[in-house]
Every structure is written in structure tokens, then in C-alpha cells.
Amino acid sequence: MLSSTLGKKLLMSLTGLFLISFLLIHLIGNLAIFSNDGGLAFNSYALFMTTNPLIGAASYLLYGGIVLHLIVAIILYFGNNSARPFKYKVVNAKSNSTWAARSMSLLGSLVLIFIVLHLKDFWWQYKHDGGYQFAIDANGNKDLYALVVLKFKTTFSLVTYLIGLFALFLHLSHGFQSAFQTLGLQHEKYTPTIKVIGMAFSIIVPLAYASMPLYIYFCQG
Ligand code: HEM
């Protein structure tokens, strides 16, 4: 699959769609932040996600998916820029494609920086004992919610999360429909619908994620 450009694009699409499905599941789980119970539901959910062996196995698929999406993106980027001695003359790129479509590498890099900072904030502390002293909640679980509140109460975190989620919105706004196009799902009747669904997903999912730091920053404690 890695030997041809089409094979690499197929891999980008498949890993991209897999990461999109993770985004939806992670979002639904994180909605426990809004349960207004001091974080009990959120902490139980985090414990379940960490201890369930099936989810543990799926996590490794997720890490593999992120790394593969990144590696193939890098190969495609350098392949496109170095394979031909003279650059193609680009005729009217601006009117043929959106800024997001022309900036997928930049946007993907911003999303990657966001993910690294995000993993350092929570995943590293919760699953790898990054040095933060967790309190124990009323159910006897590690109080991850308290750490989420601590983070999202700082203006720096709020702003960096909002920037990261804006980059995610732009990345998805092209990536979602582009994945279907690469998989060959081009159809007079269905393509416009896929584009609308893709755009709705790209707007609603990052907005729903953004509502979490905004809710904690403005409405908690
Ligand atoms: C802004 C709202 C978000 C909140 C409150 C949040 C919260 C968390 C927390 C608490 C964890 C560590 C515990 C766990 O694994 O469940 C986590 C892990 C993770 N988050 Fe997020 N997250 C948010 C947005 C995102 C976004 C937008 C992405 C991707 C672009 C993302 C990607 C990840 C990944 C890859 C992990 C590691 C998952 C694993 O180990 O299985 N998160 N998140």
C-alpha cells in the first residue's frame, strides 16, 4: 500500500476515518463533565476506559492510527515536493481549492501539537503518573475531574485548547469529505450529502469539545 501514491492516500483516508470515529467516542464519554456531580461520573468513566481490557487493546490501535496517519502524511508531503525536478505550474490554485485543502499539512501539524500538549496534560498524569498528586473522590476513584478543572481554569489552557480545536475544525472540514473522495465514493447524488455531513461534523464536534473548557472556565467554582 505504501509503494504507490494512491495506496498512501488510501491509508491516509482509512486512518483518518478511524481517528474521526475516536473523536466521536471520546466526545460522548467526555460529556460526563457536564453531569454536575463534582466529577463522580467523569472519574468513573475514566477508570472504566483505563481498566477495561478491550478498550486497552483499542487504545493501542488508536496510537498506531495516529502514528501511521502522521508517517504517511510526511512521506506524501516530501514525495510531492521532491519527486519532480521542476514544480508544476499551479494555475489558479485559489479558485480551485479552499485554503484548508491547501493547508492540510500545516493544520495537521497544529492538531498534532495540540494532541501532544493534551496527552501531557491528562493522559500522562492519569495513566503514567506524571507527578500530579491525585485526590480520591467519594467513590474511591482518582479525581481526574479535579485536574481537568485545574487546567481549564487557566487562561493559557483555555486559549491553547480553543486554537487547537479551531485547527481541528479546519483540518476536518477538508479531511472528512476528502477521505470519502479518495475511497472512490464520488457520486452525483451522494457527494453533496457527504460534503454537508462532513461540514456539519467538522463544526459540531470541535464546538462540542470547546464547550468543555469554556464551561469550566466560565461556569465552574
Ligand atoms: C477539549 C475537550 C477534551 C477533554 C476534556 C479531554 C479529556 C481527556 C482526558 C481526561 C484524557 C485522559 C484520560 C482518558 O484517556 O480518558 C484524554 C485522553 C486523550 N485525548 Fe482527550 N479530551 C478533549 C479533547 C480531545 C481532542 C479534541 C482530541 C484529539 C484531537 C483528544 C485526544 C485524546 C487522546 C488521543 C487521548 C488518549 C486516549 C487513550 O489513551 O486511549 N482529546 N482526553
mmCIF file with all atom_site columns, C-alpha atoms in Angstrom, residues 30-213:
data_model
loop_
_atom_site.group_PDB
_atom_site.id
_atom_site.type_symbol
_atom_site.label_atom_id
_atom_site.label_alt_id
_atom_site.label_comp_id
_atom_site.label_asym_id
_atom_site.label_entity_id
_atom_site.label_seq_id
_atom_site.pdbx_PDB_ins_code
_atom_site.Cartn_x
_atom_site.Cartn_y
_atom_site.Cartn_z
_atom_site.occupancy
_atom_site.B_iso_or_equiv
_atom_site.pdbx_formal_charge
_atom_site.auth_seq_id
_atom_site.auth_comp_id
_atom_site.auth_asym_id
_atom_site.auth_atom_id
_atom_site.pdbx_PDB_model_num
ATOM 1   C CA . ASN A 1 30  ? -16.251 13.443 27.996  1.00 0.00 ? 30  ASN A CA 1
ATOM 2   C CA . LEU A 1 31  ? -19.817 14.786 28.119  1.00 0.00 ? 31  LEU A CA 1
ATOM 3   C CA . ALA A 1 32  ? -19.805 13.363 31.699  1.00 0.00 ? 32  ALA A CA 1
ATOM 4   C CA . ILE A 1 33  ? -18.020 16.658 32.535  1.00 0.00 ? 33  ILE A CA 1
ATOM 5   C CA . PHE A 1 34  ? -21.467 18.284 32.403  1.00 0.00 ? 34  PHE A CA 1
ATOM 6   C CA . SER A 1 35  ? -23.125 15.897 34.873  1.00 0.00 ? 35  SER A CA 1
ATOM 7   C CA . ASN A 1 36  ? -22.775 18.444 37.690  1.00 0.00 ? 36  ASN A CA 1
ATOM 8   C CA . ASP A 1 37  ? -21.883 15.856 40.364  1.00 0.00 ? 37  ASP A CA 1
ATOM 9   C CA . GLY A 1 38  ? -18.430 17.144 41.274  1.00 0.00 ? 38  GLY A CA 1
ATOM 10  C CA . GLY A 1 39  ? -16.844 14.842 38.675  1.00 0.00 ? 39  GLY A CA 1
ATOM 11  C CA . LEU A 1 40  ? -18.020 11.444 40.040  1.00 0.00 ? 40  LEU A CA 1
ATOM 12  C CA . ALA A 1 41  ? -19.454 10.240 36.698  1.00 0.00 ? 41  ALA A CA 1
ATOM 13  C CA . PHE A 1 42  ? -16.430 11.563 34.779  1.00 0.00 ? 42  PHE A CA 1
ATOM 14  C CA . ASN A 1 43  ? -13.960 9.822  37.136  1.00 0.00 ? 43  ASN A CA 1
ATOM 15  C CA . SER A 1 44  ? -15.875 6.514  36.911  1.00 0.00 ? 44  SER A CA 1
ATOM 16  C CA . TYR A 1 45  ? -15.882 6.782  33.114  1.00 0.00 ? 45  TYR A CA 1
ATOM 17  C CA . ALA A 1 46  ? -12.105 7.449  33.048  1.00 0.00 ? 46  ALA A CA 1
ATOM 18  C CA . LEU A 1 47  ? -11.489 4.460  35.325  1.00 0.00 ? 47  LEU A CA 1
ATOM 19  C CA . PHE A 1 48  ? -13.620 2.225  33.085  1.00 0.00 ? 48  PHE A CA 1
ATOM 20  C CA . MET A 1 49  ? -11.722 3.394  29.978  1.00 0.00 ? 49  MET A CA 1
ATOM 21  C CA . THR A 1 50  ? -8.411  2.643  31.678  1.00 0.00 ? 50  THR A CA 1
ATOM 22  C CA . THR A 1 51  ? -9.203  -0.758 33.176  1.00 0.00 ? 51  THR A CA 1
ATOM 23  C CA . ASN A 1 52  ? -11.381 -2.413 30.516  1.00 0.00 ? 52  ASN A CA 1
ATOM 24  C CA . PRO A 1 53  ? -9.061  -4.797 28.599  1.00 0.00 ? 53  PRO A CA 1
ATOM 25  C CA . LEU A 1 54  ? -10.914 -4.406 25.267  1.00 0.00 ? 54  LEU A CA 1
ATOM 26  C CA . ILE A 1 55  ? -10.594 -0.639 25.441  1.00 0.00 ? 55  ILE A CA 1
ATOM 27  C CA . GLY A 1 56  ? -6.949  -1.059 26.431  1.00 0.00 ? 56  GLY A CA 1
ATOM 28  C CA . ALA A 1 57  ? -6.366  -3.029 23.205  1.00 0.00 ? 57  ALA A CA 1
ATOM 29  C CA . ALA A 1 58  ? -8.321  -0.428 21.181  1.00 0.00 ? 58  ALA A CA 1
ATOM 30  C CA . SER A 1 59  ? -6.061  2.295  22.646  1.00 0.00 ? 59  SER A CA 1
ATOM 31  C CA . TYR A 1 60  ? -3.033  0.681  21.011  1.00 0.00 ? 60  TYR A CA 1
ATOM 32  C CA . LEU A 1 61  ? -4.898  0.679  17.689  1.00 0.00 ? 61  LEU A CA 1
ATOM 33  C CA . LEU A 1 62  ? -5.560  4.374  18.270  1.00 0.00 ? 62  LEU A CA 1
ATOM 34  C CA . TYR A 1 63  ? -1.901  5.214  18.973  1.00 0.00 ? 63  TYR A CA 1
ATOM 35  C CA . GLY A 1 64  ? -0.939  3.137  15.882  1.00 0.00 ? 64  GLY A CA 1
ATOM 36  C CA . GLY A 1 65  ? -3.562  5.005  13.819  1.00 0.00 ? 65  GLY A CA 1
ATOM 37  C CA . ILE A 1 66  ? -2.201  8.416  14.865  1.00 0.00 ? 66  ILE A CA 1
ATOM 38  C CA . VAL A 1 67  ? 1.414   7.410  14.123  1.00 0.00 ? 67  VAL A CA 1
ATOM 39  C CA . LEU A 1 68  ? 0.525   5.847  10.727  1.00 0.00 ? 68  LEU A CA 1
ATOM 40  C CA . HIS A 1 69  ? -1.550  8.891  9.685   1.00 0.00 ? 69  HIS A CA 1
ATOM 41  C CA . LEU A 1 70  ? 1.423   11.092 10.582  1.00 0.00 ? 70  LEU A CA 1
ATOM 42  C CA . ILE A 1 71  ? 4.112   8.963  8.893   1.00 0.00 ? 71  ILE A CA 1
ATOM 43  C CA . VAL A 1 72  ? 2.171   8.614  5.620   1.00 0.00 ? 72  VAL A CA 1
ATOM 44  C CA . ALA A 1 73  ? 1.430   12.369 5.670   1.00 0.00 ? 73  ALA A CA 1
ATOM 45  C CA . ILE A 1 74  ? 5.164   13.094 5.966   1.00 0.00 ? 74  ILE A CA 1
ATOM 46  C CA . ILE A 1 75  ? 6.028   10.649 3.148   1.00 0.00 ? 75  ILE A CA 1
ATOM 47  C CA . LEU A 1 76  ? 3.336   12.155 0.888   1.00 0.00 ? 76  LEU A CA 1
ATOM 48  C CA . TYR A 1 77  ? 4.440   15.711 1.707   1.00 0.00 ? 77  TYR A CA 1
ATOM 49  C CA . PHE A 1 78  ? 8.114   15.118 0.896   1.00 0.00 ? 78  PHE A CA 1
ATOM 50  C CA . GLY A 1 79  ? 7.257   12.822 -2.030  1.00 0.00 ? 79  GLY A CA 1
ATOM 51  C CA . ASN A 1 80  ? 5.117   15.534 -3.599  1.00 0.00 ? 80  ASN A CA 1
ATOM 52  C CA . ASN A 1 81  ? 7.759   18.198 -3.117  1.00 0.00 ? 81  ASN A CA 1
ATOM 53  C CA . SER A 1 82  ? 10.861  16.287 -4.153  1.00 0.00 ? 82  SER A CA 1
ATOM 54  C CA . ALA A 1 83  ? 9.812   13.746 -6.802  1.00 0.00 ? 83  ALA A CA 1
ATOM 55  C CA . ARG A 1 84  ? 9.781   16.189 -9.681  1.00 0.00 ? 84  ARG A CA 1
ATOM 56  C CA . PRO A 1 85  ? 12.736  18.434 -10.506 1.00 0.00 ? 85  PRO A CA 1
ATOM 57  C CA . PHE A 1 86  ? 10.504  21.310 -11.589 1.00 0.00 ? 86  PHE A CA 1
ATOM 58  C CA . LYS A 1 87  ? 7.384   22.297 -9.720  1.00 0.00 ? 87  LYS A CA 1
ATOM 59  C CA . TYR A 1 88  ? 4.090   22.101 -11.541 1.00 0.00 ? 88  TYR A CA 1
ATOM 60  C CA . LYS A 1 89  ? 2.836   25.447 -12.642 1.00 0.00 ? 89  LYS A CA 1
ATOM 61  C CA . VAL A 1 90  ? -0.177  25.893 -10.398 1.00 0.00 ? 90  VAL A CA 1
ATOM 62  C CA . VAL A 1 91  ? -2.988  27.516 -12.304 1.00 0.00 ? 91  VAL A CA 1
ATOM 63  C CA . ASN A 1 92  ? -5.317  29.471 -10.100 1.00 0.00 ? 92  ASN A CA 1
ATOM 64  C CA . ALA A 1 93  ? -4.937  27.248 -7.022  1.00 0.00 ? 93  ALA A CA 1
ATOM 65  C CA . LYS A 1 94  ? -7.014  29.685 -5.001  1.00 0.00 ? 94  LYS A CA 1
ATOM 66  C CA . SER A 1 95  ? -10.101 29.353 -7.138  1.00 0.00 ? 95  SER A CA 1
ATOM 67  C CA . ASN A 1 96  ? -9.750  25.561 -7.489  1.00 0.00 ? 96  ASN A CA 1
ATOM 68  C CA . SER A 1 97  ? -9.479  24.672 -3.792  1.00 0.00 ? 97  SER A CA 1
ATOM 69  C CA . THR A 1 98  ? -10.131 26.051 -0.319  1.00 0.00 ? 98  THR A CA 1
ATOM 70  C CA . TRP A 1 99  ? -7.394  27.395 1.952   1.00 0.00 ? 99  TRP A CA 1
ATOM 71  C CA . ALA A 1 100 ? -7.979  24.432 4.312   1.00 0.00 ? 100 ALA A CA 1
ATOM 72  C CA . ALA A 1 101 ? -7.437  21.953 1.445   1.00 0.00 ? 101 ALA A CA 1
ATOM 73  C CA . ARG A 1 102 ? -4.135  23.641 0.537   1.00 0.00 ? 102 ARG A CA 1
ATOM 74  C CA . SER A 1 103 ? -3.006  23.806 4.179   1.00 0.00 ? 103 SER A CA 1
ATOM 75  C CA . MET A 1 104 ? -3.661  20.273 5.429   1.00 0.00 ? 104 MET A CA 1
ATOM 76  C CA . SER A 1 105 ? -0.013  19.753 6.475   1.00 0.00 ? 105 SER A CA 1
ATOM 77  C CA . LEU A 1 106 ? 0.087   22.973 8.477   1.00 0.00 ? 106 LEU A CA 1
ATOM 78  C CA . LEU A 1 107 ? -3.303  22.225 10.070  1.00 0.00 ? 107 LEU A CA 1
ATOM 79  C CA . GLY A 1 108 ? -2.351  18.597 10.784  1.00 0.00 ? 108 GLY A CA 1
ATOM 80  C CA . SER A 1 109 ? 0.852   19.811 12.462  1.00 0.00 ? 109 SER A CA 1
ATOM 81  C CA . LEU A 1 110 ? -1.151  22.198 14.671  1.00 0.00 ? 110 LEU A CA 1
ATOM 82  C CA . VAL A 1 111 ? -3.532  19.362 15.616  1.00 0.00 ? 111 VAL A CA 1
ATOM 83  C CA . LEU A 1 112 ? -0.505  17.181 16.420  1.00 0.00 ? 112 LEU A CA 1
ATOM 84  C CA . ILE A 1 113 ? 0.957   19.873 18.717  1.00 0.00 ? 113 ILE A CA 1
ATOM 85  C CA . PHE A 1 114 ? -2.462  20.096 20.373  1.00 0.00 ? 114 PHE A CA 1
ATOM 86  C CA . ILE A 1 115 ? -2.592  16.301 20.899  1.00 0.00 ? 115 ILE A CA 1
ATOM 87  C CA . VAL A 1 116 ? 0.927   16.199 22.398  1.00 0.00 ? 116 VAL A CA 1
ATOM 88  C CA . LEU A 1 117 ? 0.107   19.038 24.846  1.00 0.00 ? 117 LEU A CA 1
ATOM 89  C CA . HIS A 1 118 ? -3.248  17.405 25.622  1.00 0.00 ? 118 HIS A CA 1
ATOM 90  C CA . LEU A 1 119 ? -1.693  13.993 26.345  1.00 0.00 ? 119 LEU A CA 1
ATOM 91  C CA . LYS A 1 120 ? 0.862   15.685 28.601  1.00 0.00 ? 120 LYS A CA 1
ATOM 92  C CA . ASP A 1 121 ? -1.977  17.453 30.494  1.00 0.00 ? 121 ASP A CA 1
ATOM 93  C CA . PHE A 1 122 ? -4.174  14.433 31.258  1.00 0.00 ? 122 PHE A CA 1
ATOM 94  C CA . TRP A 1 123 ? -3.169  11.053 29.814  1.00 0.00 ? 123 TRP A CA 1
ATOM 95  C CA . TRP A 1 124 ? 0.424   11.285 31.058  1.00 0.00 ? 124 TRP A CA 1
ATOM 96  C CA . GLN A 1 125 ? -0.716  12.250 34.569  1.00 0.00 ? 125 GLN A CA 1
ATOM 97  C CA . TYR A 1 126 ? -3.548  9.728  34.802  1.00 0.00 ? 126 TYR A CA 1
ATOM 98  C CA . LYS A 1 127 ? -2.020  6.680  33.154  1.00 0.00 ? 127 LYS A CA 1
ATOM 99  C CA . HIS A 1 128 ? 1.708   7.222  33.610  1.00 0.00 ? 128 HIS A CA 1
ATOM 100 C CA . ASP A 1 129 ? 1.963   9.035  36.943  1.00 0.00 ? 129 ASP A CA 1
ATOM 101 C CA . GLY A 1 130 ? 3.321   12.326 35.563  1.00 0.00 ? 130 GLY A CA 1
ATOM 102 C CA . GLY A 1 131 ? 3.870   13.738 39.062  1.00 0.00 ? 131 GLY A CA 1
ATOM 103 C CA . TYR A 1 132 ? 0.442   15.254 39.847  1.00 0.00 ? 132 TYR A CA 1
ATOM 104 C CA . GLN A 1 133 ? -0.923  14.091 43.217  1.00 0.00 ? 133 GLN A CA 1
ATOM 105 C CA . PHE A 1 134 ? -4.467  12.878 42.562  1.00 0.00 ? 134 PHE A CA 1
ATOM 106 C CA . ALA A 1 135 ? -7.105  13.296 45.277  1.00 0.00 ? 135 ALA A CA 1
ATOM 107 C CA . ILE A 1 136 ? -9.567  10.417 45.740  1.00 0.00 ? 136 ILE A CA 1
ATOM 108 C CA . ASP A 1 137 ? -13.264 11.120 45.093  1.00 0.00 ? 137 ASP A CA 1
ATOM 109 C CA . ALA A 1 138 ? -16.334 9.934  47.087  1.00 0.00 ? 138 ALA A CA 1
ATOM 110 C CA . ASN A 1 139 ? -16.438 6.686  45.059  1.00 0.00 ? 139 ASN A CA 1
ATOM 111 C CA . GLY A 1 140 ? -12.800 5.910  45.844  1.00 0.00 ? 140 GLY A CA 1
ATOM 112 C CA . ASN A 1 141 ? -11.589 6.781  42.308  1.00 0.00 ? 141 ASN A CA 1
ATOM 113 C CA . LYS A 1 142 ? -8.695  9.031  41.259  1.00 0.00 ? 142 LYS A CA 1
ATOM 114 C CA . ASP A 1 143 ? -10.127 12.546 40.902  1.00 0.00 ? 143 ASP A CA 1
ATOM 115 C CA . LEU A 1 144 ? -9.222  13.220 37.264  1.00 0.00 ? 144 LEU A CA 1
ATOM 116 C CA . TYR A 1 145 ? -12.030 15.776 37.088  1.00 0.00 ? 145 TYR A CA 1
ATOM 117 C CA . ALA A 1 146 ? -10.180 17.986 39.617  1.00 0.00 ? 146 ALA A CA 1
ATOM 118 C CA . LEU A 1 147 ? -7.164  18.023 37.265  1.00 0.00 ? 147 LEU A CA 1
ATOM 119 C CA . VAL A 1 148 ? -9.401  18.914 34.289  1.00 0.00 ? 148 VAL A CA 1
ATOM 120 C CA . VAL A 1 149 ? -10.844 21.837 36.298  1.00 0.00 ? 149 VAL A CA 1
ATOM 121 C CA . LEU A 1 150 ? -7.352  22.947 37.393  1.00 0.00 ? 150 LEU A CA 1
ATOM 122 C CA . LYS A 1 151 ? -6.193  23.030 33.749  1.00 0.00 ? 151 LYS A CA 1
ATOM 123 C CA . PHE A 1 152 ? -9.225  24.646 32.190  1.00 0.00 ? 152 PHE A CA 1
ATOM 124 C CA . LYS A 1 153 ? -9.341  27.370 34.837  1.00 0.00 ? 153 LYS A CA 1
ATOM 125 C CA . THR A 1 154 ? -6.154  28.880 33.373  1.00 0.00 ? 154 THR A CA 1
ATOM 126 C CA . THR A 1 155 ? -6.496  31.368 30.512  1.00 0.00 ? 155 THR A CA 1
ATOM 127 C CA . PHE A 1 156 ? -3.422  29.859 28.812  1.00 0.00 ? 156 PHE A CA 1
ATOM 128 C CA . SER A 1 157 ? -5.027  26.402 28.598  1.00 0.00 ? 157 SER A CA 1
ATOM 129 C CA . LEU A 1 158 ? -8.374  27.843 27.524  1.00 0.00 ? 158 LEU A CA 1
ATOM 130 C CA . VAL A 1 159 ? -6.769  29.785 24.667  1.00 0.00 ? 159 VAL A CA 1
ATOM 131 C CA . THR A 1 160 ? -4.462  26.936 23.518  1.00 0.00 ? 160 THR A CA 1
ATOM 132 C CA . TYR A 1 161 ? -7.390  24.468 23.514  1.00 0.00 ? 161 TYR A CA 1
ATOM 133 C CA . LEU A 1 162 ? -9.557  26.864 21.507  1.00 0.00 ? 162 LEU A CA 1
ATOM 134 C CA . ILE A 1 163 ? -6.762  27.388 18.946  1.00 0.00 ? 163 ILE A CA 1
ATOM 135 C CA . GLY A 1 164 ? -6.160  23.615 18.707  1.00 0.00 ? 164 GLY A CA 1
ATOM 136 C CA . LEU A 1 165 ? -9.872  22.935 18.239  1.00 0.00 ? 165 LEU A CA 1
ATOM 137 C CA . PHE A 1 166 ? -10.119 25.627 15.560  1.00 0.00 ? 166 PHE A CA 1
ATOM 138 C CA . ALA A 1 167 ? -7.257  23.914 13.675  1.00 0.00 ? 167 ALA A CA 1
ATOM 139 C CA . LEU A 1 168 ? -9.106  20.603 14.133  1.00 0.00 ? 168 LEU A CA 1
ATOM 140 C CA . PHE A 1 169 ? -12.243 22.165 12.628  1.00 0.00 ? 169 PHE A CA 1
ATOM 141 C CA . LEU A 1 170 ? -10.339 23.343 9.534   1.00 0.00 ? 170 LEU A CA 1
ATOM 142 C CA . HIS A 1 171 ? -8.464  20.017 9.206   1.00 0.00 ? 171 HIS A CA 1
ATOM 143 C CA . LEU A 1 172 ? -11.726 18.052 9.359   1.00 0.00 ? 172 LEU A CA 1
ATOM 144 C CA . SER A 1 173 ? -13.587 20.473 7.085   1.00 0.00 ? 173 SER A CA 1
ATOM 145 C CA . HIS A 1 174 ? -11.424 19.244 4.204   1.00 0.00 ? 174 HIS A CA 1
ATOM 146 C CA . GLY A 1 175 ? -10.302 15.832 5.527   1.00 0.00 ? 175 GLY A CA 1
ATOM 147 C CA . PHE A 1 176 ? -13.724 14.275 6.095   1.00 0.00 ? 176 PHE A CA 1
ATOM 148 C CA . GLN A 1 177 ? -15.063 14.672 2.550   1.00 0.00 ? 177 GLN A CA 1
ATOM 149 C CA . SER A 1 178 ? -11.628 14.175 1.007   1.00 0.00 ? 178 SER A CA 1
ATOM 150 C CA . ALA A 1 179 ? -11.405 10.737 2.672   1.00 0.00 ? 179 ALA A CA 1
ATOM 151 C CA . PHE A 1 180 ? -14.645 9.640  1.015   1.00 0.00 ? 180 PHE A CA 1
ATOM 152 C CA . GLN A 1 181 ? -13.476 11.028 -2.326  1.00 0.00 ? 181 GLN A CA 1
ATOM 153 C CA . THR A 1 182 ? -10.206 9.049  -2.110  1.00 0.00 ? 182 THR A CA 1
ATOM 154 C CA . LEU A 1 183 ? -12.131 5.888  -1.261  1.00 0.00 ? 183 LEU A CA 1
ATOM 155 C CA . GLY A 1 184 ? -13.901 6.346  -4.578  1.00 0.00 ? 184 GLY A CA 1
ATOM 156 C CA . LEU A 1 185 ? -17.262 7.404  -3.222  1.00 0.00 ? 185 LEU A CA 1
ATOM 157 C CA . GLN A 1 186 ? -17.815 10.031 -5.894  1.00 0.00 ? 186 GLN A CA 1
ATOM 158 C CA . HIS A 1 187 ? -21.429 10.194 -6.936  1.00 0.00 ? 187 HIS A CA 1
ATOM 159 C CA . GLU A 1 188 ? -23.585 12.942 -8.368  1.00 0.00 ? 188 GLU A CA 1
ATOM 160 C CA . LYS A 1 189 ? -26.310 12.150 -5.875  1.00 0.00 ? 189 LYS A CA 1
ATOM 161 C CA . TYR A 1 190 ? -24.341 11.253 -2.712  1.00 0.00 ? 190 TYR A CA 1
ATOM 162 C CA . THR A 1 191 ? -21.261 13.521 -2.870  1.00 0.00 ? 191 THR A CA 1
ATOM 163 C CA . PRO A 1 192 ? -23.163 16.735 -1.923  1.00 0.00 ? 192 PRO A CA 1
ATOM 164 C CA . THR A 1 193 ? -24.734 14.890 1.054   1.00 0.00 ? 193 THR A CA 1
ATOM 165 C CA . ILE A 1 194 ? -21.326 13.584 2.199   1.00 0.00 ? 194 ILE A CA 1
ATOM 166 C CA . LYS A 1 195 ? -19.985 17.153 1.967   1.00 0.00 ? 195 LYS A CA 1
ATOM 167 C CA . VAL A 1 196 ? -22.831 18.503 4.108   1.00 0.00 ? 196 VAL A CA 1
ATOM 168 C CA . ILE A 1 197 ? -22.398 15.724 6.701   1.00 0.00 ? 197 ILE A CA 1
ATOM 169 C CA . GLY A 1 198 ? -18.624 16.315 6.697   1.00 0.00 ? 198 GLY A CA 1
ATOM 170 C CA . MET A 1 199 ? -19.025 20.052 7.220   1.00 0.00 ? 199 MET A CA 1
ATOM 171 C CA . ALA A 1 200 ? -21.647 19.542 9.965   1.00 0.00 ? 200 ALA A CA 1
ATOM 172 C CA . PHE A 1 201 ? -19.361 17.043 11.751  1.00 0.00 ? 201 PHE A CA 1
ATOM 173 C CA . SER A 1 202 ? -16.349 19.390 11.429  1.00 0.00 ? 202 SER A CA 1
ATOM 174 C CA . ILE A 1 203 ? -18.282 22.244 13.022  1.00 0.00 ? 203 ILE A CA 1
ATOM 175 C CA . ILE A 1 204 ? -20.326 20.427 15.679  1.00 0.00 ? 204 ILE A CA 1
ATOM 176 C CA . VAL A 1 205 ? -17.617 18.114 17.084  1.00 0.00 ? 205 VAL A CA 1
ATOM 177 C CA . PRO A 1 206 ? -14.902 20.774 17.709  1.00 0.00 ? 206 PRO A CA 1
ATOM 178 C CA . LEU A 1 207 ? -17.593 23.153 19.058  1.00 0.00 ? 207 LEU A CA 1
ATOM 179 C CA . ALA A 1 208 ? -18.839 20.466 21.464  1.00 0.00 ? 208 ALA A CA 1
ATOM 180 C CA . TYR A 1 209 ? -15.236 19.856 22.607  1.00 0.00 ? 209 TYR A CA 1
ATOM 181 C CA . ALA A 1 210 ? -14.694 23.621 23.003  1.00 0.00 ? 210 ALA A CA 1
ATOM 182 C CA . SER A 1 211 ? -17.799 23.857 25.193  1.00 0.00 ? 211 SER A CA 1
ATOM 183 C CA . MET A 1 212 ? -15.925 21.818 27.878  1.00 0.00 ? 212 MET A CA 1
ATOM 184 C CA . PRO A 1 213 ? -13.023 24.187 28.658  1.00 0.00 ? 213 PRO A CA 1
#
